Each structure stands twice: as C-alpha cells, then as structure tokens.
Amino acid sequence: MATTRIWAVRSRLDHMVDYVSNKEKTVALETVIDYATNDKKIFEKEYVTCINCAYHDPYSSMTNTKKQFNDNKEILAFHGYQSFEAGEVTPELAHQIGVEFANKLWGDRFEVVVATHLNTEHIHNHFLINATSCVDGKRYCNTNKDIHNMREVSDGLCRKYHLSVINKTKEKDNYYREKPLRELAKESIDYAISISLTFTSFVKELDAMGFEVRGVEDSFKIRHISSSKFIRVKSLGNSYTFESIRERILGHPIKIQTIYDKKNFDIDYWCKKYERGELTGFQKLIMHYQYVLGILPKPNSRRFKYSKEYYRALKHMDEISDQTILMFKYDIKTIDDLENFQSNIETKLNKKLEQRQKLYNKIRRCKDTDLKSKLQTEAKSYSKEIKELRKQMKLCNGIEERSKQMEQTISTIQEKERGKNRYERY
C-alpha cells in the first residue's frame, strides 16, 4: 500500500527578502522545488513531471500565479508525500501513479510538481502544490476532508495497479506507526534542514509538519501526531545525530534572494569578482556601497542588521539595481567609461528622435491607409528604442550623482559601527 502525508510550506523571514516583493515567501518556495527535484535523489530527470507549470522553471510559474491574483498569504504551498511498500513498485510505476494521483486531486486547478525519489528502501513521490489556484486564484486549504480524500485516491490507485491495500482502520493505524513512519521522519528532517537557517527554525518546521520535538543531544527525539511513541533521532542514522543535524543546517548552501533575482540578472558572478578583488575602483565602490547598506548580503554572513541609511535607500532600490546592471552589462569600469557611454547614448538618442520625427511628418502627409499603418508601426518601434535610451541616460546621470554620495554614506555607517563597538567593549 502507499502511505500519504501533506503539510504546509510557510514563509521564512529573511532580512533581504522584506523589500523584494515579499520574496521571503518566494525564498521558501524555491528551496522546496530544489529539494523535490534534487538530482541526487531522483537520479534521472525523467522522474519529474510538472502539471500546469513550466518544467524548466516551475518556481516562476507559481510566483507569477500569486502575483496575478495578488496572493500574499502566509501559507504559500503544500508539500505532499506518497510512500510505497519496499519492493512493491518500480520507479516508472511509482511516478505514473504519482502523476495520476496529482491530476485527480489538484490537476484541474493547481500547479503541481511531481518528483519520484529512489534514495530509500521505500520508493516515494513528492508533490509541491501551489496554494493559489492558477484558474481562479482561490486557495487550497487542506482540510480534514482533503486529507481523507488523499488516502482514498491513493488506495484507489493502488487497487487499480494491483498493489496491496490495508482496509481495516485499526490495521491501517498500526501500519502508519511502524516502519514507514521512520521513513517519513527522515524525509521530514531532511526537508526541514533544507529550508532552515537556524536550529530554532528547523524545530519550527518540524512542528508545522506535525512533529513534537523534545530533548537535546543524545536525548533529541521526535513524535508524529499519528504515533504514540517518540523516535530517538540518532537511531535514524549517522546523518541524524544532534550534531550532524546542526552541522547540516549551518553547512548547506542558502541562496539569499535579492532584487537582482527579480530582474533575472546574475549578480552572484559580480559578487564573486568583488570578493576576489577583480573589480575596478569605480565598480568596487558601487558594490561596496550595496554591501555596507545591506542591499546585498555580506560575504560569509547569514544575517545582517539594517541601518537608517538602508531604509532611505529602499526608496531608490530599483534605480540602484538598474544602475548596477547597466554598469556591468556595458562594462563601465571608470568615470571616463561612464562619460563616453553617456555621450554615445546621447548621440543615438538624438538620431532616433530625428528619424522618428521624419516618420511622423510622412504619416501626416500620407493618404494611403495601408502605408500609413505601416509607418505608424515603424514609428512605434522607434518610440520603444527611444524610451530605453532615455532610461539609460537617466541611469547614467544617477550613477554619477550617487557615486559622489557613496563614499560619504559608507564612511558615516562605518563610523557608527566603530562607535558602537567601542561602546560595547566597556
């Protein structure tokens, strides 16, 4: 038979995420997708299916749905689980059942990622369900009726494919308390580690999934709501000792979202060049300014405090990020480069304006309807180019002006930090 579980995926407050369009929600959602489609677990990409969302980028599909329906609720998705009896199914059949299962339960209204994991004795499916419907924006609530329906649909599919099904309620309850529960505990711990920044947040995630947590170190143990007994966590294996879990939480890579993710610009590449000292003085100033203010996370830092200057900079976050993208995109390394770039933009802009005006003059004199329509379309294309050039001109002016203020702002913040450190010493 197949056992099923489902729990809510909740938002995680992250200092940088507060500004970027509630990206703290999206930070937790992206991590779950990475976990559910982890290549080390599934071995082959063929065991991942996306329903109602893009296979190569389900994260964007789900977040776009939330934006479309203006959904900023705390629960952003649901993470489901379907585990089969050891040796009872092949990976292909498990995945086929998982896809049918997801389509029956959520496929008519919700975006779902189905991933089949082969890394344990019990082959199992993971389901990531967007809490916001892509059809009407209404939310999936996961009521007791939904949970009961999950079990019924799962059992129905097991019968369809001639897999074992336990029918007696008492017998089924005992089954849930035995070995599959230990598998669920390991999966739940792995998942909680993958989205936690601290041990405290790890415990909160386990609590949200229905686990009671007690003790520390050798006495660290958990109990699921469906079981009457605690599981001593270290008995699950060497990767599940108290110290191993702490090390895994602190050691796994965590991607902190920034405004550059929203703009689809790879700022990480330039952050690494900054850390290696490979940027010019002008480029380094622009990056250092963002590190000091907290717009970008400081290297080897998991959390940072925001200054008053940071909150003032929030008003100009889009402009600062656009200026940074412009600099790196067009390889502007010095003030001289900036002035030359600005001069070229001005020349292009004047030429485009002149060409568009000539088209406008032709349009006014033109009496042929088809030709006039063609000229209007051509004029619109010039308008789009002109708008972009004007934006670049404005950004150039802003870079020059802001660069004069950056050093003073950095100096002010660092002086405050030095004063605070002196105060804390005494």
Coordinates of C-alpha atoms in Angstrom, one line a residue:
M1 CA 0.0 0.0 0.0
A2 CA 1.0 3.6 -0.2
T3 CA 1.0 6.0 2.7
T4 CA 0.3 9.7 2.3
R5 CA 1.1 12.9 4.2
I6 CA 0.8 16.6 3.4
W7 CA 1.9 19.7 5.2
A8 CA 2.0 23.4 4.7
V9 CA 5.0 25.3 3.3
R10 CA 5.2 28.6 5.2
S11 CA 7.1 31.8 4.6
R12 CA 10.5 32.4 6.2
L13 CA 11.5 35.9 7.1
D14 CA 14.8 36.8 5.6
H15 CA 16.3 40.2 6.0
M16 CA 16.8 41.0 2.3
V17 CA 13.5 39.5 1.3
D18 CA 11.4 42.0 3.2
Y19 CA 11.8 44.5 0.4
V20 CA 11.8 42.4 -2.8
S21 CA 8.1 41.9 -3.4
N22 CA 7.6 39.6 -0.5
K23 CA 10.3 37.4 -1.7
E24 CA 10.7 35.9 1.7
K25 CA 7.8 33.8 0.6
T26 CA 9.4 33.0 -2.6
V27 CA 12.7 32.2 -0.8
A28 CA 11.0 29.2 1.0
L29 CA 9.1 28.1 -2.2
E30 CA 12.2 27.9 -4.4
T31 CA 14.0 25.8 -1.8
V32 CA 11.2 23.2 -1.7
I33 CA 11.3 22.9 -5.5
D34 CA 15.1 22.4 -5.4
Y35 CA 14.6 19.7 -2.7
A36 CA 11.8 18.0 -4.5
T37 CA 13.7 17.7 -7.8
N38 CA 17.1 17.0 -6.3
D39 CA 19.1 15.0 -8.9
K40 CA 21.0 13.0 -6.2
K41 CA 17.7 11.7 -5.0
I42 CA 15.8 11.1 -8.3
F43 CA 18.9 10.1 -10.3
E44 CA 17.1 10.8 -13.6
K45 CA 15.1 13.9 -14.6
E46 CA 12.5 11.7 -16.2
Y47 CA 11.0 11.1 -12.8
V48 CA 9.9 14.8 -12.5
T49 CA 6.6 16.0 -14.0
C50 CA 5.2 19.5 -13.9
I51 CA 1.4 19.9 -14.0
N52 CA 0.1 23.3 -15.2
C53 CA 3.5 24.9 -14.8
A54 CA 6.8 25.1 -16.8
Y55 CA 9.1 22.1 -16.4
H56 CA 12.2 24.1 -16.5
D57 CA 11.0 26.9 -14.2
P58 CA 8.0 25.9 -12.0
Y59 CA 9.1 28.4 -9.4
S60 CA 8.4 31.3 -11.8
S61 CA 5.1 29.8 -12.9
M62 CA 3.9 29.6 -9.3
T63 CA 5.1 33.0 -8.2
N64 CA 3.5 34.6 -11.4
T65 CA 0.2 33.0 -10.4
K66 CA 0.5 34.5 -7.0
K67 CA 1.2 37.9 -8.5
Q68 CA -1.6 37.6 -11.0
F69 CA -4.1 37.0 -8.2
N70 CA -2.4 39.3 -5.6
D71 CA -2.0 36.4 -3.1
N72 CA 0.4 37.2 -0.3
K73 CA -1.0 34.7 2.3
E74 CA 1.4 33.1 4.8
I75 CA 1.0 29.5 3.5
L76 CA 2.4 29.7 0.0
A77 CA 2.3 26.0 -1.0
F78 CA 1.8 22.4 0.3
H79 CA 4.3 19.6 0.3
G80 CA 2.8 16.2 -0.1
Y81 CA 4.3 12.7 0.2
Q82 CA 3.3 9.3 -1.0
S83 CA 5.5 6.3 0.0
F84 CA 5.1 2.8 -1.3
E85 CA 5.9 -0.6 0.4
A86 CA 9.5 -1.7 -0.2
G87 CA 10.0 -3.6 -3.4
E88 CA 6.3 -3.3 -4.4
V89 CA 6.7 -0.8 -7.3
T90 CA 9.2 0.2 -10.0
P91 CA 10.3 3.8 -10.3
E92 CA 8.3 4.1 -13.5
L93 CA 5.1 2.8 -12.0
A94 CA 5.6 4.9 -8.8
H95 CA 5.9 8.0 -10.9
Q96 CA 3.0 7.1 -13.1
I97 CA 0.8 6.6 -10.0
G98 CA 2.1 9.9 -8.6
V99 CA 1.2 11.8 -11.7
E100 CA -2.3 10.3 -11.8
F101 CA -2.7 10.9 -8.1
A102 CA -1.8 14.6 -8.5
N103 CA -4.0 15.1 -11.6
K104 CA -7.0 13.6 -9.8
L105 CA -6.5 15.7 -6.6
W106 CA -5.2 19.0 -7.9
G107 CA -4.7 18.9 -11.7
D108 CA -7.8 20.8 -12.6
R109 CA -7.0 23.9 -10.7
F110 CA -3.5 24.0 -9.2
E111 CA 0.2 24.0 -10.3
V112 CA 2.0 20.8 -9.1
V113 CA 5.5 19.4 -9.3
V114 CA 5.6 15.6 -9.0
A115 CA 9.0 14.1 -8.2
T116 CA 9.7 10.4 -7.6
H117 CA 12.7 9.7 -5.2
L118 CA 14.6 6.5 -5.3
N119 CA 17.1 7.1 -2.5
T120 CA 15.4 5.0 0.2
E121 CA 14.1 1.4 0.5
H122 CA 10.6 2.8 0.0
I123 CA 10.2 4.5 -3.4
H124 CA 8.2 7.6 -2.8
N125 CA 6.6 10.6 -4.6
H126 CA 6.8 14.2 -3.5
F127 CA 4.2 16.8 -4.5
L128 CA 4.6 20.5 -4.4
I129 CA 1.2 22.2 -4.8
N130 CA 0.9 25.9 -5.2
A131 CA -1.6 27.1 -2.6
T132 CA -3.0 29.6 -5.2
S133 CA -5.2 28.2 -8.0
C134 CA -3.9 29.1 -11.5
V135 CA -7.5 29.0 -12.7
D136 CA -9.4 31.4 -10.3
G137 CA -6.9 32.4 -7.6
K138 CA -8.7 30.6 -4.9
R139 CA -6.6 28.8 -2.3
Y140 CA -6.1 25.2 -1.4
C141 CA -6.9 24.8 2.3
N142 CA -6.0 21.2 3.0
T143 CA -9.0 20.4 5.3
N144 CA -9.6 17.1 7.0
K145 CA -11.8 16.1 4.1
D146 CA -8.9 16.8 1.7
I147 CA -6.6 14.6 3.7
H148 CA -9.1 11.8 3.8
N149 CA -9.7 12.2 0.1
M150 CA -5.9 11.9 -0.5
R151 CA -5.9 8.5 1.2
E152 CA -8.9 7.3 -0.7
V153 CA -7.5 8.3 -4.1
S154 CA -4.1 6.8 -3.2
D155 CA -5.8 3.5 -2.1
G156 CA -7.9 3.5 -5.3
L157 CA -4.8 3.8 -7.5
C158 CA -3.1 1.0 -5.5
R159 CA -6.1 -1.2 -6.3
K160 CA -6.0 -0.2 -9.9
Y161 CA -2.4 -1.3 -10.3
H162 CA -2.8 -4.4 -8.1
L163 CA -0.8 -3.1 -5.1
S164 CA -1.5 -4.0 -1.5
V165 CA -4.1 -2.0 0.4
I166 CA -4.9 -2.3 4.1
N167 CA -8.7 -1.9 4.5
K168 CA -9.2 -2.2 8.3
T169 CA -8.9 1.1 10.1
K170 CA -7.2 -0.3 13.1
E171 CA -4.7 -2.3 11.0
K172 CA -4.1 0.8 8.9
D173 CA -3.4 2.9 12.0
N174 CA -0.8 0.3 13.2
Y175 CA 0.8 0.4 9.7
Y176 CA 1.2 4.2 9.9
R177 CA 3.0 3.8 13.3
E178 CA 5.6 1.3 12.1
K179 CA 8.5 1.5 9.6
P180 CA 7.0 4.0 7.1
L181 CA 6.8 6.5 9.9
R182 CA 10.6 6.3 10.4
E183 CA 11.0 6.9 6.6
L184 CA 8.6 9.9 7.0
A185 CA 10.7 11.2 9.9
K186 CA 13.9 11.1 7.8
E187 CA 12.2 12.7 4.9
S188 CA 10.7 15.4 7.1
I189 CA 14.0 16.1 8.9
D190 CA 15.9 16.3 5.5
Y191 CA 13.2 18.7 4.2
A192 CA 13.3 20.9 7.4
I193 CA 17.1 21.1 7.2
S194 CA 16.9 22.1 3.6
I195 CA 14.9 25.3 4.3
S196 CA 16.2 26.3 7.8
L197 CA 18.8 28.9 8.6
T198 CA 19.0 28.0 12.4
F199 CA 18.2 25.1 14.6
T200 CA 15.3 27.0 16.1
S201 CA 13.7 27.4 12.6
F202 CA 14.4 23.7 12.0
V203 CA 12.3 22.8 15.1
K204 CA 9.5 25.1 14.0
E205 CA 9.4 23.5 10.6
L206 CA 9.1 20.0 12.2
D207 CA 6.3 21.4 14.4
A208 CA 4.5 22.6 11.3
M209 CA 4.7 19.1 9.8
G210 CA 3.0 17.6 12.9
F211 CA 6.1 16.5 14.9
E212 CA 6.6 17.1 18.6
V213 CA 10.2 17.7 19.5
R214 CA 11.9 17.0 22.8
G215 CA 15.4 16.9 24.3
V216 CA 18.8 17.8 23.0
E217 CA 22.0 16.0 22.0
D218 CA 21.7 12.2 22.8
S219 CA 18.1 12.6 24.1
F220 CA 16.9 14.5 21.0
K221 CA 13.7 12.8 19.9
I222 CA 10.5 13.5 17.8
R223 CA 7.0 12.1 17.8
H224 CA 4.5 12.4 14.9
I225 CA 0.8 13.1 15.7
S226 CA -0.1 9.7 14.2
S227 CA 2.1 7.8 16.6
S228 CA 2.1 7.3 20.4
K229 CA 5.8 6.7 20.7
F230 CA 8.9 9.0 20.3
I231 CA 11.6 8.2 17.8
R232 CA 15.2 8.8 19.1
V233 CA 16.5 10.8 16.1
K234 CA 20.1 9.4 16.3
S235 CA 18.7 5.9 15.7
L236 CA 17.8 7.0 12.1
G237 CA 21.5 7.0 11.1
N238 CA 24.8 8.9 11.4
S239 CA 23.4 11.8 9.5
Y240 CA 20.7 12.3 12.1
T241 CA 22.6 12.8 15.3
F242 CA 22.1 16.1 17.1
E243 CA 25.5 17.4 16.0
S244 CA 25.1 16.2 12.4
I245 CA 21.8 18.0 12.0
R246 CA 23.3 21.2 13.4
E247 CA 26.2 20.9 11.0
R248 CA 23.9 20.2 8.0
I249 CA 21.8 23.3 8.9
L250 CA 24.8 25.6 9.1
G251 CA 26.7 23.9 6.2
H252 CA 24.2 23.6 3.3
P253 CA 24.2 26.5 0.8
I254 CA 21.4 29.0 1.2
K255 CA 20.6 31.4 -1.6
I256 CA 19.5 34.7 -0.3
Q257 CA 17.1 36.4 -2.7
T258 CA 17.9 39.9 -3.8
I259 CA 16.2 42.4 -6.2
Y260 CA 18.6 41.1 -8.9
D261 CA 16.8 37.8 -8.9
K262 CA 13.6 39.6 -9.7
K263 CA 15.3 41.3 -12.7
N264 CA 16.9 38.0 -13.9
F265 CA 20.4 39.4 -13.5
D266 CA 23.3 37.2 -12.3
I267 CA 24.7 39.4 -9.6
D268 CA 26.4 36.4 -7.9
Y269 CA 29.1 36.4 -10.7
W270 CA 30.0 40.0 -9.9
C271 CA 29.8 39.4 -6.1
K272 CA 32.5 36.7 -6.6
K273 CA 34.7 39.1 -8.6
Y274 CA 34.2 41.6 -5.8
E275 CA 35.3 39.1 -3.2
R276 CA 38.4 38.2 -5.3
G277 CA 39.3 41.8 -5.7
E278 CA 38.9 41.7 -9.5
L279 CA 36.7 44.8 -9.9
T280 CA 38.0 48.3 -10.7
G281 CA 37.8 51.0 -8.1
F282 CA 34.6 52.5 -9.5
Q283 CA 32.9 49.1 -9.8
K284 CA 34.1 48.2 -6.3
L285 CA 32.6 51.4 -4.9
I286 CA 29.2 50.6 -6.4
M287 CA 29.3 47.0 -4.9
H288 CA 30.8 48.0 -1.6
Y289 CA 28.0 50.6 -1.1
Q290 CA 25.4 47.9 -1.5
Y291 CA 27.2 45.5 0.9
V292 CA 27.5 48.2 3.6
L293 CA 23.8 49.2 3.3
G294 CA 22.7 45.5 3.3
I295 CA 21.2 45.7 -0.2
L296 CA 23.5 42.7 -0.9
P297 CA 24.3 40.1 1.8
K298 CA 27.8 40.4 3.1
P299 CA 30.2 37.6 2.2
N300 CA 30.1 34.6 4.7
S301 CA 27.3 36.3 6.5
R302 CA 23.9 34.8 7.2
R303 CA 22.2 37.7 8.8
F304 CA 22.9 41.4 9.0
K305 CA 21.3 44.5 10.6
Y306 CA 19.9 47.3 8.6
S307 CA 20.9 50.9 9.1
K308 CA 18.8 54.0 8.8
E309 CA 20.6 54.7 5.5
Y310 CA 19.4 51.3 4.2
Y311 CA 15.8 52.2 4.8
R312 CA 16.3 55.5 3.0
A313 CA 17.9 53.6 0.1
L314 CA 14.9 51.4 -0.2
K315 CA 13.1 54.2 -2.0
H316 CA 15.7 54.0 -4.7
M317 CA 16.3 50.2 -4.7
D318 CA 15.1 49.7 -8.3
E319 CA 17.2 52.6 -9.5
I320 CA 20.3 51.4 -7.7
S321 CA 20.0 47.9 -9.1
D322 CA 19.3 49.2 -12.6
Q323 CA 22.4 51.4 -12.4
T324 CA 24.5 48.4 -11.3
I325 CA 23.1 46.2 -14.1
L326 CA 23.9 48.9 -16.6
M327 CA 27.5 49.2 -15.4
F328 CA 28.3 45.5 -15.6
K329 CA 26.2 44.9 -18.8
Y330 CA 28.1 47.5 -20.7
D331 CA 31.5 47.0 -18.9
I332 CA 31.6 50.5 -17.4
K333 CA 34.8 50.4 -15.3
T334 CA 35.6 54.1 -14.7
I335 CA 34.0 57.6 -14.6
D336 CA 35.6 58.1 -18.1
D337 CA 33.9 55.0 -19.4
L338 CA 30.6 56.3 -18.0
E339 CA 31.0 59.7 -19.7
N340 CA 31.9 58.1 -23.0
F341 CA 28.9 55.7 -22.7
Q342 CA 26.7 58.6 -21.9
S343 CA 27.9 60.6 -24.9
N344 CA 27.3 57.6 -27.2
I345 CA 23.8 57.2 -25.8
E346 CA 23.0 60.9 -26.3
T347 CA 24.2 60.7 -30.0
K348 CA 22.0 57.6 -30.6
L349 CA 19.0 59.2 -28.9
N350 CA 19.2 62.4 -31.0
K351 CA 19.5 60.3 -34.1
K352 CA 16.5 58.2 -33.2
L353 CA 14.4 61.3 -32.3
E354 CA 15.3 62.8 -35.7
Q355 CA 14.3 59.6 -37.6
R356 CA 11.0 59.3 -35.7
Q357 CA 10.1 62.9 -36.4
K358 CA 10.6 62.2 -40.2
L359 CA 8.2 59.3 -39.9
Y360 CA 5.7 61.5 -38.1
N361 CA 5.9 64.0 -40.9
K362 CA 5.3 61.3 -43.5
I363 CA 2.4 60.0 -41.5
R364 CA 0.7 63.4 -41.5
R365 CA 1.0 63.7 -45.3
C366 CA 0.2 60.1 -46.1
K367 CA -3.3 59.3 -47.6
D368 CA -2.7 55.6 -48.3
T369 CA -4.3 53.7 -45.3
D370 CA -2.1 50.7 -45.6
L371 CA 1.1 52.7 -45.9
K372 CA 0.1 54.9 -43.1
S373 CA -0.4 51.9 -40.8
K374 CA 3.0 50.6 -41.8
L375 CA 4.6 53.9 -41.0
Q376 CA 2.9 54.1 -37.6
T377 CA 4.2 50.6 -36.7
E378 CA 7.7 51.7 -37.7
A379 CA 7.3 54.8 -35.6
K380 CA 6.3 52.8 -32.5
S381 CA 9.4 50.7 -32.8
Y382 CA 11.5 53.9 -32.7
S383 CA 9.5 55.0 -29.6
K384 CA 10.4 51.8 -27.8
E385 CA 14.1 52.3 -28.6
I386 CA 13.9 56.0 -27.6
K387 CA 12.3 55.1 -24.2
E388 CA 15.2 52.6 -23.5
L389 CA 17.9 55.2 -24.4
R390 CA 16.2 57.8 -22.2
K391 CA 16.2 55.4 -19.4
Q392 CA 19.9 54.7 -19.9
M393 CA 20.6 58.4 -19.9
K394 CA 18.8 58.9 -16.7
L395 CA 20.6 55.9 -15.1
C396 CA 24.0 57.4 -16.2
N397 CA 23.2 60.7 -14.6
G398 CA 22.1 58.9 -11.4
I399 CA 25.3 56.8 -11.3
E400 CA 27.5 59.9 -11.5
E401 CA 25.5 61.8 -8.9
R402 CA 25.2 58.8 -6.5
S403 CA 28.9 57.9 -6.7
K404 CA 29.7 61.3 -5.2
Q405 CA 27.5 60.5 -2.2
M406 CA 28.5 56.8 -1.7
E407 CA 31.9 57.3 0.0
Q408 CA 30.3 59.7 2.5
T409 CA 27.5 57.3 3.2
I410 CA 29.9 54.4 3.7
S411 CA 32.1 56.5 5.9
T412 CA 29.1 57.5 8.1
I413 CA 27.9 53.9 8.5
Q414 CA 31.3 52.6 9.3
E415 CA 31.9 55.4 11.9
K416 CA 28.7 54.4 13.6
E417 CA 29.7 50.8 13.7
R418 CA 33.1 51.7 15.2
G419 CA 31.4 53.8 17.8
K420 CA 29.0 51.0 18.7
N421 CA 31.9 48.5 19.0
R422 CA 33.8 50.9 21.3
Y423 CA 30.7 51.3 23.5
E424 CA 30.1 47.5 23.7
R425 CA 33.7 47.0 24.9
Y426 CA 33.1 48.9 28.1

